[in-house]
Amino acid sequence: QVQLVESGGGSVQAGGSLRLSCAASGYFYSSYYCMAWFRQAPGKEREGVAAIYSLSDITHYADSVKGRFTASRNNTKNTFYLQMNSLKPEDTSMYYCAANLETDYRTCISLRPDALSVWGQGTLVTVSS
């Protein structure tokens, strides 16, 4: 069973940067998996931020973070990252790492919460103005 553990959240002023990490443990039994970052602010729906499919080098981003956030992965370390630059107060959220261990490309890049089946516990990011 795969488990995901996020780290790297914290408080930062607007314009600052943070790097989130997601450590994955367990066995990825399929070559067709998806890794993604989501966020959820109080009173709001969970929003997809970035997703990358196992067989693709292309990362897909929500429009709200394009040009500011960069997702990457280290397959050797089984770790998924989210580099967040030029942070804004509206980026304040709980950030979650998520995975789907066997899925297709279109489902992965849809950034829909129901497309992911394994979730971390979340890490809080607070951006002050």
N, CA, C and O atoms as a DFTB+ gen file, in Angstrom:
516 C
 N C O
     1  1       0.848      -1.185       0.000
     2  2       0.000       0.000       0.000
     3  2       0.889       1.242       0.000
     4  3       1.847       1.329       0.767
     5  1       0.565       2.190      -0.857
     6  2       1.359       3.416      -0.964
     7  2       0.876       4.429       0.060
     8  3      -0.326       4.618       0.247
     9  1       1.820       5.072       0.715
    10  2       1.505       6.174       1.632
    11  2       2.264       7.409       1.187
    12  3       3.384       7.322       0.686
    13  1       1.634       8.564       1.379
    14  2       2.219       9.838       0.973
    15  2       2.345      10.740       2.194
    16  3       1.401      10.870       2.974
    17  1       3.501      11.360       2.361
    18  2       3.725      12.261       3.479
    19  2       4.285      13.576       2.949
    20  3       5.361      13.614       2.352
    21  1       3.531      14.660       3.179
    22  2       3.967      15.980       2.729
    23  2       4.777      16.672       3.823
    24  3       4.626      16.392       5.012
    25  1       5.636      17.579       3.383
    26  2       6.383      18.429       4.307
    27  2       6.755      19.718       3.572
    28  3       6.644      19.813       2.350
    29  1       7.197      20.699       4.347
    30  2       7.691      21.930       3.744
    31  2       6.766      23.120       3.844
    32  3       7.129      24.221       3.432
    33  1       5.570      22.918       4.387
    34  2       4.666      24.050       4.534
    35  2       5.164      25.015       5.592
    36  3       6.088      24.708       6.345
    37  1       4.540      26.190       5.643
    38  2       4.934      27.183       6.626
    39  2       4.310      28.517       6.317
    40  3       3.402      28.617       5.492
    41  1       4.801      29.544       6.981
    42  2       4.302      30.898       6.790
    43  2       5.339      31.728       6.048
    44  3       6.535      31.645       6.329
    45  1       4.874      32.516       5.112
    46  2       5.770      33.328       4.298
    47  2       5.050      34.607       3.905
    48  3       3.821      34.643       3.837
    49  1       5.813      35.643       3.649
    50  2       5.210      36.891       3.186
    51  2       4.957      36.819       1.682
    52  3       5.586      36.045       0.961
    53  1       4.032      37.637       1.241
    54  2       3.710      37.702      -0.185
    55  2       4.980      37.994      -0.988
    56  3       5.796      38.835      -0.613
    57  1       5.119      37.275      -2.105
    58  2       6.310      37.400      -2.926
    59  2       7.392      36.388      -2.600
    60  3       8.359      36.229      -3.344
    61  1       7.216      35.708      -1.478
    62  2       8.202      34.733      -1.044
    63  2       8.028      33.385      -1.726
    64  3       7.188      33.215      -2.609
    65  1       8.847      32.431      -1.290
    66  2       8.864      31.098      -1.893
    67  2       8.836      30.013      -0.827
    68  3       9.294      30.207       0.299
    69  1       8.289      28.876      -1.210
    70  2       8.323      27.670      -0.387
    71  2       8.476      26.470      -1.312
    72  3       8.081      26.514      -2.477
    73  1       9.051      25.407      -0.780
    74  2       9.161      24.165      -1.528
    75  2       8.532      23.041      -0.716
    76  3       8.978      22.724       0.387
    77  1       7.495      22.452      -1.278
    78  2       6.835      21.324      -0.636
    79  2       7.422      20.020      -1.165
    80  3       7.813      19.922      -2.328
    81  1       7.476      19.031      -0.294
    82  2       7.936      17.705      -0.672
    83  2       6.864      16.683      -0.343
    84  3       6.106      16.846       0.613
    85  1       6.810      15.641      -1.133
    86  2       5.882      14.537      -0.899
    87  2       6.682      13.245      -1.022
    88  3       7.117      12.870      -2.111
    89  1       6.868      12.575       0.103
    90  2       7.606      11.321       0.115
    91  2       6.624      10.164      -0.021
    92  3       5.683      10.041       0.763
    93  1       6.850       9.327      -1.013
    94  2       5.977       8.183      -1.257
    95  2       6.657       6.904      -0.801
    96  3       7.799       6.628      -1.168
    97  1       5.945       6.133      -0.001
    98  2       6.467       4.838       0.429
    99  2       5.506       3.758      -0.045
   100  3       4.309       4.001      -0.196
   101  1       6.034       2.574      -0.277
   102  2       5.202       1.489      -0.770
   103  2       5.574       1.113      -2.188
   104  3       6.575       1.585      -2.728
   105  1       4.766       0.267      -2.781
   106  2       5.092      -0.300      -4.088
   107  2       4.160       0.238      -5.168
   108  3       2.944       0.053      -5.111
   109  1       4.752       0.903      -6.148
   110  2       3.994       1.355      -7.311
   111  2       3.938       0.185      -8.292
   112  3       4.875      -0.032      -9.060
   113  1       2.835      -0.569      -8.263
   114  2       2.750      -1.812      -9.008
   115  2       2.533      -1.602     -10.504
   116  3       2.718      -2.521     -11.302
   117  1       2.141      -0.387     -10.874
   118  2       1.838      -0.113     -12.281
   119  2       2.791       0.952     -12.820
   120  3       3.291       1.786     -12.066
   121  1       3.035       0.916     -14.113
   122  2       3.820       1.967     -14.768
   123  2       2.955       3.151     -15.157
   124  3       3.462       4.170     -15.627
   125  1       1.645       3.018     -14.961
   126  2       0.702       4.047     -15.430
   127  2       0.079       4.772     -14.245
   128  3      -1.107       4.606     -13.961
   129  1       0.882       5.575     -13.556
   130  2       0.383       6.237     -12.369
   131  2       0.468       7.752     -12.499
   132  3       1.146       8.285     -13.377
   133  1      -0.231       8.419     -11.612
   134  2      -0.329       9.877     -11.621
   135  2       0.061      10.415     -10.249
   136  3      -0.316       9.852      -9.222
   137  1       0.814      11.500     -10.241
   138  2       1.134      12.219      -9.008
   139  2       0.616      13.640      -9.162
   140  3       0.746      14.242     -10.228
   141  1       0.036      14.171      -8.108
   142  2      -0.562      15.500      -8.216
   143  2      -0.499      16.249      -6.900
   144  3      -0.357      15.661      -5.828
   145  1      -0.607      17.558      -7.011
   146  2      -0.755      18.445      -5.856
   147  2      -2.120      19.104      -5.925
   148  3      -2.554      19.557      -6.984
   149  1      -2.788      19.151      -4.786
   150  2      -4.063      19.843      -4.637
   151  2      -3.943      20.812      -3.466
   152  3      -3.004      20.744      -2.673
   153  1      -4.907      21.705      -3.379
   154  2      -4.975      22.592      -2.224
   155  2      -6.430      22.853      -1.878
   156  3      -7.317      22.770      -2.728
   157  1      -6.652      23.170      -0.620
   158  2      -8.002      23.477      -0.175
   159  2      -7.943      24.541       0.905
   160  3      -7.336      24.351       1.959
   161  1      -8.582      25.659       0.622
   162  2      -8.690      26.747       1.587
   163  2      -9.979      26.575       2.381
   164  3     -10.914      25.938       1.897
   165  1     -10.049      27.126       3.583
   166  2     -11.262      27.000       4.396
   167  2     -12.491      27.488       3.647
   168  3     -12.503      28.591       3.101
   169  1     -13.522      26.658       3.626
   170  2     -14.772      27.039       2.996
   171  2     -14.786      26.923       1.489
   172  3     -15.772      27.279       0.842
   173  1     -13.695      26.424       0.924
   174  2     -13.621      26.300      -0.528
   175  2     -13.442      24.836      -0.937
   176  3     -13.063      23.990      -0.128
   177  1     -13.722      24.563      -2.203
   178  2     -13.544      23.208      -2.712
   179  2     -12.056      22.906      -2.939
   180  3     -11.232      23.804      -3.116
   181  1     -11.758      21.625      -2.927
   182  2     -10.383      21.215      -3.202
   183  2     -10.053      21.510      -4.660
   184  3     -10.837      21.210      -5.559
   185  1      -8.876      22.103      -4.882
   186  2      -8.487      22.570      -6.201
   187  2      -7.210      21.869      -6.656
   188  3      -6.242      21.780      -5.902
   189  1      -7.212      21.372      -7.886
   190  2      -6.010      20.782      -8.433
   191  2      -4.997      21.851      -8.773
   192  3      -5.346      22.884      -9.345
   193  1      -3.740      21.613      -8.425
   194  2      -2.678      22.592      -8.648
   195  2      -1.760      22.145      -9.774
   196  3      -1.485      22.909     -10.699
   197  1      -1.283      20.900      -9.694
   198  2      -0.345      20.391     -10.702
   199  2      -0.420      18.877     -10.733
   200  3      -0.690      18.235      -9.717
   201  1      -0.181      18.315     -11.903
   202  2      -0.206      16.860     -12.042
   203  2       0.819      16.428     -13.074
   204  3       1.070      17.119     -14.062
   205  1       1.404      15.267     -12.819
   206  2       2.349      14.700     -13.780
   207  2       2.077      13.211     -13.915
   208  3       1.897      12.499     -12.927
   209  1       2.053      12.760     -15.163
   210  2       1.782      11.356     -15.454
   211  2       3.104      10.612     -15.554
   212  3       4.112      11.171     -15.988
   213  1       3.092       9.347     -15.150
   214  2       4.328       8.576     -15.047
   215  2       5.073       8.469     -16.364
   216  3       6.304       8.465     -16.380
   217  1       4.335       8.382     -17.486
   218  2       4.970       8.152     -18.783
   219  2       5.171       9.448     -19.558
   220  3       5.457       9.419     -20.755
   221  1       5.023      10.581     -18.881
   222  2       5.164      11.864     -19.554
   223  2       6.130      12.752     -18.788
   224  3       6.223      12.662     -17.563
   225  1       6.843      13.601     -19.495
   226  2       7.714      14.590     -18.853
   227  2       7.025      15.934     -18.696
   228  3       7.639      16.909     -18.265
   229  1       5.744      15.981     -19.048
   230  2       5.023      17.251     -19.029
   231  2       4.200      17.335     -17.749
   232  3       3.477      16.403     -17.398
   233  1       4.322      18.454     -17.066
   234  2       3.512      18.718     -15.884
   235  2       2.399      19.678     -16.251
   236  3       2.626      20.653     -16.968
   237  1       1.210      19.413     -15.769
   238  2       0.057      20.246     -16.057
   239  2      -0.299      21.052     -14.822
   240  3      -0.283      20.538     -13.704
   241  1      -0.624      22.329     -15.038
   242  2      -0.866      23.253     -13.941
   243  2      -2.231      23.917     -14.051
   244  3      -2.767      24.113     -15.142
   245  1      -2.774      24.255     -12.889
   246  2      -3.947      25.111     -12.877
   247  2      -3.543      26.503     -13.349
   248  3      -2.417      26.945     -13.120
   249  1      -4.473      27.188     -14.008
   250  2      -4.164      28.531     -14.527
   251  2      -3.719      29.477     -13.417
   252  3      -2.909      30.375     -13.646
   253  1      -4.247      29.275     -12.231
   254  2      -3.968      30.191     -11.122
   255  2      -2.514      30.137     -10.645
   256  3      -2.060      31.038      -9.940
   257  1      -1.781      29.080     -11.027
   258  2      -0.403      28.941     -10.542
   259  2       0.622      28.883     -11.668
   260  3       1.824      28.828     -11.410
   261  1       0.160      28.894     -12.907
   262  2       1.089      28.812     -14.035
   263  2       2.100      29.954     -13.997
   264  3       1.742      31.109     -13.767
   265  1       3.354      29.616     -14.223
   266  2       4.419      30.605     -14.212
   267  2       4.979      30.888     -12.838
   268  3       6.015      31.543     -12.721
   269  1       4.322      30.410     -11.789
   270  2       4.789      30.647     -10.421
   271  2       5.167      29.347      -9.707
   272  3       6.102      29.323      -8.906
   273  1       4.452      28.290      -9.995
   274  2       4.694      27.005      -9.336
   275  2       5.339      26.034     -10.323
   276  3       5.050      26.055     -11.519
   277  1       6.218      25.184      -9.795
   278  2       6.843      24.150     -10.608
   279  2       6.821      22.834      -9.845
   280  3       7.349      22.732      -8.738
   281  1       6.206      21.836     -10.450
   282  2       6.185      20.498      -9.853
   283  2       7.269      19.651     -10.509
   284  3       7.525      19.767     -11.707
   285  1       7.892      18.808      -9.716
   286  2       8.932      17.934     -10.245
   287  2       8.958      16.648      -9.433
   288  3       8.319      16.547      -8.385
   289  1       9.698      15.677      -9.925
   290  2       9.768      14.405      -9.220
   291  2      11.187      13.857      -9.273
   292  3      11.949      14.118     -10.203
   293  1      11.508      13.098      -8.253
   294  2      12.765      12.375      -8.201
   295  2      12.400      10.910      -8.059
   296  3      12.085      10.447      -6.963
   297  1      12.442      10.187      -9.154
   298  2      12.006       8.789      -9.130
   299  2      12.899       7.926      -8.254
   300  3      12.437       6.951      -7.660
   301  1      14.170       8.278      -8.171
   302  2      15.098       7.496      -7.348
   303  2      14.728       7.584      -5.874
   304  3      14.831       6.609      -5.130
   305  1      14.293       8.775      -5.468
   306  2      13.941       8.999      -4.060
   307  2      12.445       8.813      -3.810
   308  3      11.988       8.932      -2.673
   309  1      11.678       8.523      -4.867
   310  2      10.219       8.404      -4.729
   311  2       9.632       9.646      -4.074
   312  3       8.798       9.559      -3.173
   313  1      10.079      10.786      -4.540
   314  2       9.634      12.057      -3.953
   315  2       9.111      12.976      -5.039
   316  3       9.653      13.035      -6.143
   317  1       8.053      13.689      -4.709
   318  2       7.389      14.628      -5.611
   319  2       7.481      15.996      -4.953
   320  3       7.277      16.120      -3.745
   321  1       7.787      17.023      -5.736
   322  2       8.020      18.353      -5.164
   323  2       7.075      19.381      -5.767
   324  3       6.536      19.195      -6.859
   325  1       6.889      20.464      -5.031
   326  2       6.179      21.622      -5.562
   327  2       6.938      22.870      -5.130
   328  3       6.895      23.261      -3.963
   329  1       7.628      23.487      -6.072
   330  2       8.316      24.744      -5.824
   331  2       7.338      25.876      -6.072
   332  3       6.791      25.998      -7.168
   333  1       7.115      26.700      -5.066
   334  2       6.136      27.773      -5.156
   335  2       6.852      29.103      -5.015
   336  3       7.423      29.399      -3.966
   337  1       6.822      29.901      -6.064
   338  2       7.450      31.219      -6.074
   339  2       6.390      32.305      -6.223
   340  3       5.249      32.036      -6.598
   341  1       6.790      33.523      -5.924
   342  2       5.879      34.675      -6.048
   343  2       4.545      34.393      -5.378
   344  3       3.483      34.619      -5.957
   345  1       4.614      33.907      -4.177
   346  2       3.401      33.516      -3.465
   347  2       2.507      34.712      -3.175
   348  3       2.974      35.822      -2.922
   349  1       1.208      34.449      -3.221
   350  2       0.197      35.477      -2.982
   351  2      -0.657      35.064      -1.788
   352  3      -0.735      33.878      -1.467
   353  1      -1.299      36.026      -1.125
   354  2      -2.176      35.655      -0.010
   355  2      -3.247      34.638      -0.406
   356  3      -3.637      33.800       0.408
   357  1      -3.717      34.707      -1.636
   358  2      -4.735      33.757      -2.079
   359  2      -4.204      32.343      -2.277
   360  3      -4.981      31.421      -2.527
   361  1      -2.899      32.160      -2.169
   362  2      -2.325      30.811      -2.198
   363  2      -2.416      30.121      -0.841
   364  3      -2.099      28.938      -0.722
   365  1      -2.844      30.852       0.172
   366  2      -2.978      30.267       1.509
   367  2      -3.967      29.116       1.480
   368  3      -5.134      29.303       1.136
   369  1      -3.510      27.937       1.838
   370  2      -4.331      26.722       1.783
   371  2      -3.627      25.580       2.494
   372  3      -2.448      25.673       2.835
   373  1      -4.362      24.511       2.712
   374  2      -3.759      23.230       3.028
   375  2      -3.416      22.584       1.690
   376  3      -4.266      22.478       0.806
   377  1      -2.165      22.156       1.550
   378  2      -1.711      21.535       0.310
   379  2      -1.581      20.028       0.508
   380  3      -1.017      19.554       1.494
   381  1      -2.117      19.295      -0.457
   382  2      -2.133      17.843      -0.381
   383  2      -1.403      17.243      -1.580
   384  3      -1.519      17.724      -2.708
   385  1      -0.665      16.202      -1.312
   386  2      -0.089      15.370      -2.350
   387  2      -1.045      14.204      -2.577
   388  3      -1.632      13.683      -1.629
   389  1      -1.199      13.802      -3.822
   390  2      -2.131      12.722      -4.133
   391  2      -1.581      11.862      -5.262
   392  3      -0.737      12.296      -6.045
   393  1      -2.079      10.636      -5.326
   394  2      -1.626       9.711      -6.366
   395  2      -2.769       8.812      -6.815
   396  3      -3.703       8.527      -6.066
   397  1      -2.662       8.382      -8.048
   398  2      -3.512       7.308      -8.539
   399  2      -2.560       6.275      -9.128
   400  3      -1.811       6.569     -10.060
   401  1      -2.594       5.073      -8.580
   402  2      -1.570       4.090      -8.894
   403  2      -1.785       3.417     -10.249
   404  3      -0.875       2.758     -10.753
   405  1      -2.938       3.566     -10.836
   406  2      -3.184       2.964     -12.149
   407  2      -4.265       3.778     -12.848
   408  3      -5.454       3.637     -12.565
   409  1      -3.823       4.632     -13.768
   410  2      -4.773       5.500     -14.436
   411  2      -4.223       5.871     -15.809
   412  3      -3.135       5.444     -16.195
   413  1      -4.993       6.672     -16.536
   414  2      -4.569       7.077     -17.860
   415  2      -4.189       8.560     -17.861
   416  3      -4.444       9.292     -16.904
   417  1      -3.582       8.966     -18.951
   418  2      -3.045      10.322     -19.052
   419  2      -4.137      11.383     -18.915
   420  3      -3.974      12.339     -18.157
   421  1      -5.232      11.228     -19.628
   422  2      -6.283      12.268     -19.607
   423  2      -6.883      12.423     -18.213
   424  3      -7.161      13.535     -17.764
   425  1      -7.076      11.297     -17.540
   426  2      -7.621      11.382     -16.183
   427  2      -6.643      12.107     -15.267
   428  3      -7.047      12.921     -14.437
   429  1      -5.388      11.817     -15.420
   430  2      -4.376      12.418     -14.559
   431  2      -4.350      13.938     -14.708
   432  3      -4.352      14.661     -13.711
   433  1      -4.326      14.424     -15.952
   434  2      -4.162      15.868     -16.161
   435  2      -5.466      16.637     -15.998
   436  3      -5.485      17.861     -16.128
   437  1      -6.544      15.934     -15.718
   438  2      -7.826      16.620     -15.497
   439  2      -7.810      17.449     -14.216
   440  3      -8.598      18.385     -14.077
   441  1      -6.923      17.116     -13.281
   442  2      -6.820      17.799     -11.984
   443  2      -8.127      17.747     -11.199
   444  3      -8.428      18.656     -10.425
   445  1      -8.895      16.695     -11.397
   446  2     -10.115      16.492     -10.599
   447  2      -9.760      15.694      -9.348
   448  3      -9.018      14.716      -9.437
   449  1     -10.270      16.088      -8.193
   450  2      -9.962      15.328      -6.965
   451  2     -10.378      13.868      -7.055
   452  3      -9.710      13.007      -6.483
   453  1     -11.481      13.564      -7.770
   454  2     -11.932      12.174      -7.831
   455  2     -11.063      11.317      -8.745
   456  3     -11.281      10.110      -8.851
   457  1     -10.081      11.927      -9.405
   458  2      -9.161      11.169     -10.241
   459  2      -8.001      10.578      -9.439
   460  3      -7.220       9.780      -9.958
   461  1      -7.896      10.974      -8.176
   462  2      -6.795      10.502      -7.332
   463  2      -7.343       9.646      -6.201
   464  3      -8.405       9.941      -5.653
   465  1      -6.622       8.589      -5.850
   466  2      -7.142       7.633      -4.879
   467  2      -6.329       7.532      -3.592
   468  3      -6.807       6.974      -2.604
   469  1      -5.115       8.061      -3.590
   470  2      -4.266       8.015      -2.394
   471  2      -3.912       9.450      -2.035
   472  3      -3.496      10.228      -2.893
   473  1      -4.077       9.795      -0.771
   474  2      -3.878      11.179      -0.323
   475  2      -2.966      11.240       0.892
   476  3      -2.991      10.370       1.763
   477  1      -2.155      12.303       0.922
   478  2      -1.384      12.585       2.112
   479  2      -2.222      13.328       3.130
   480  3      -3.403      13.596       2.907
   481  1      -1.597      13.659       4.258
   482  2      -2.338      14.310       5.340
   483  2      -2.390      15.825       5.168
   484  3      -3.172      16.493       5.845
   485  1      -1.589      16.364       4.294
   486  2      -1.599      17.790       4.011
   487  2      -0.541      18.557       4.776
   488  3      -0.087      18.136       5.840
   489  1      -0.159      19.690       4.213
   490  2       0.766      20.606       4.868
   491  2       0.253      22.024       4.635
   492  3      -0.148      22.372       3.525
   493  1       0.268      22.835       5.688
   494  2      -0.370      24.153       5.623
   495  2       0.600      25.204       5.109
   496  3       1.740      25.298       5.561
   497  1       0.123      25.991       4.156
   498  2       0.865      27.133       3.624
   499  2       0.075      28.392       3.910
   500  3      -1.093      28.505       3.538
   501  1       0.722      29.342       4.576
   502  2       0.086      30.618       4.900
   503  2       0.916      31.748       4.315
   504  3       2.110      31.865       4.588
   505  1       0.269      32.576       3.508
   506  2       0.949      33.704       2.870
   507  2       0.324      34.987       3.382
   508  3      -0.876      35.210       3.225
   509  1       1.137      35.821       3.989
   510  2       0.637      37.074       4.543
   511  2       0.972      38.235       3.618
   512  3       1.973      38.216       2.902
   513  1       0.112      39.244       3.651
   514  2       0.310      40.397       2.757
   515  2       1.187      41.450       3.400
   516  3       1.457      42.485       2.791
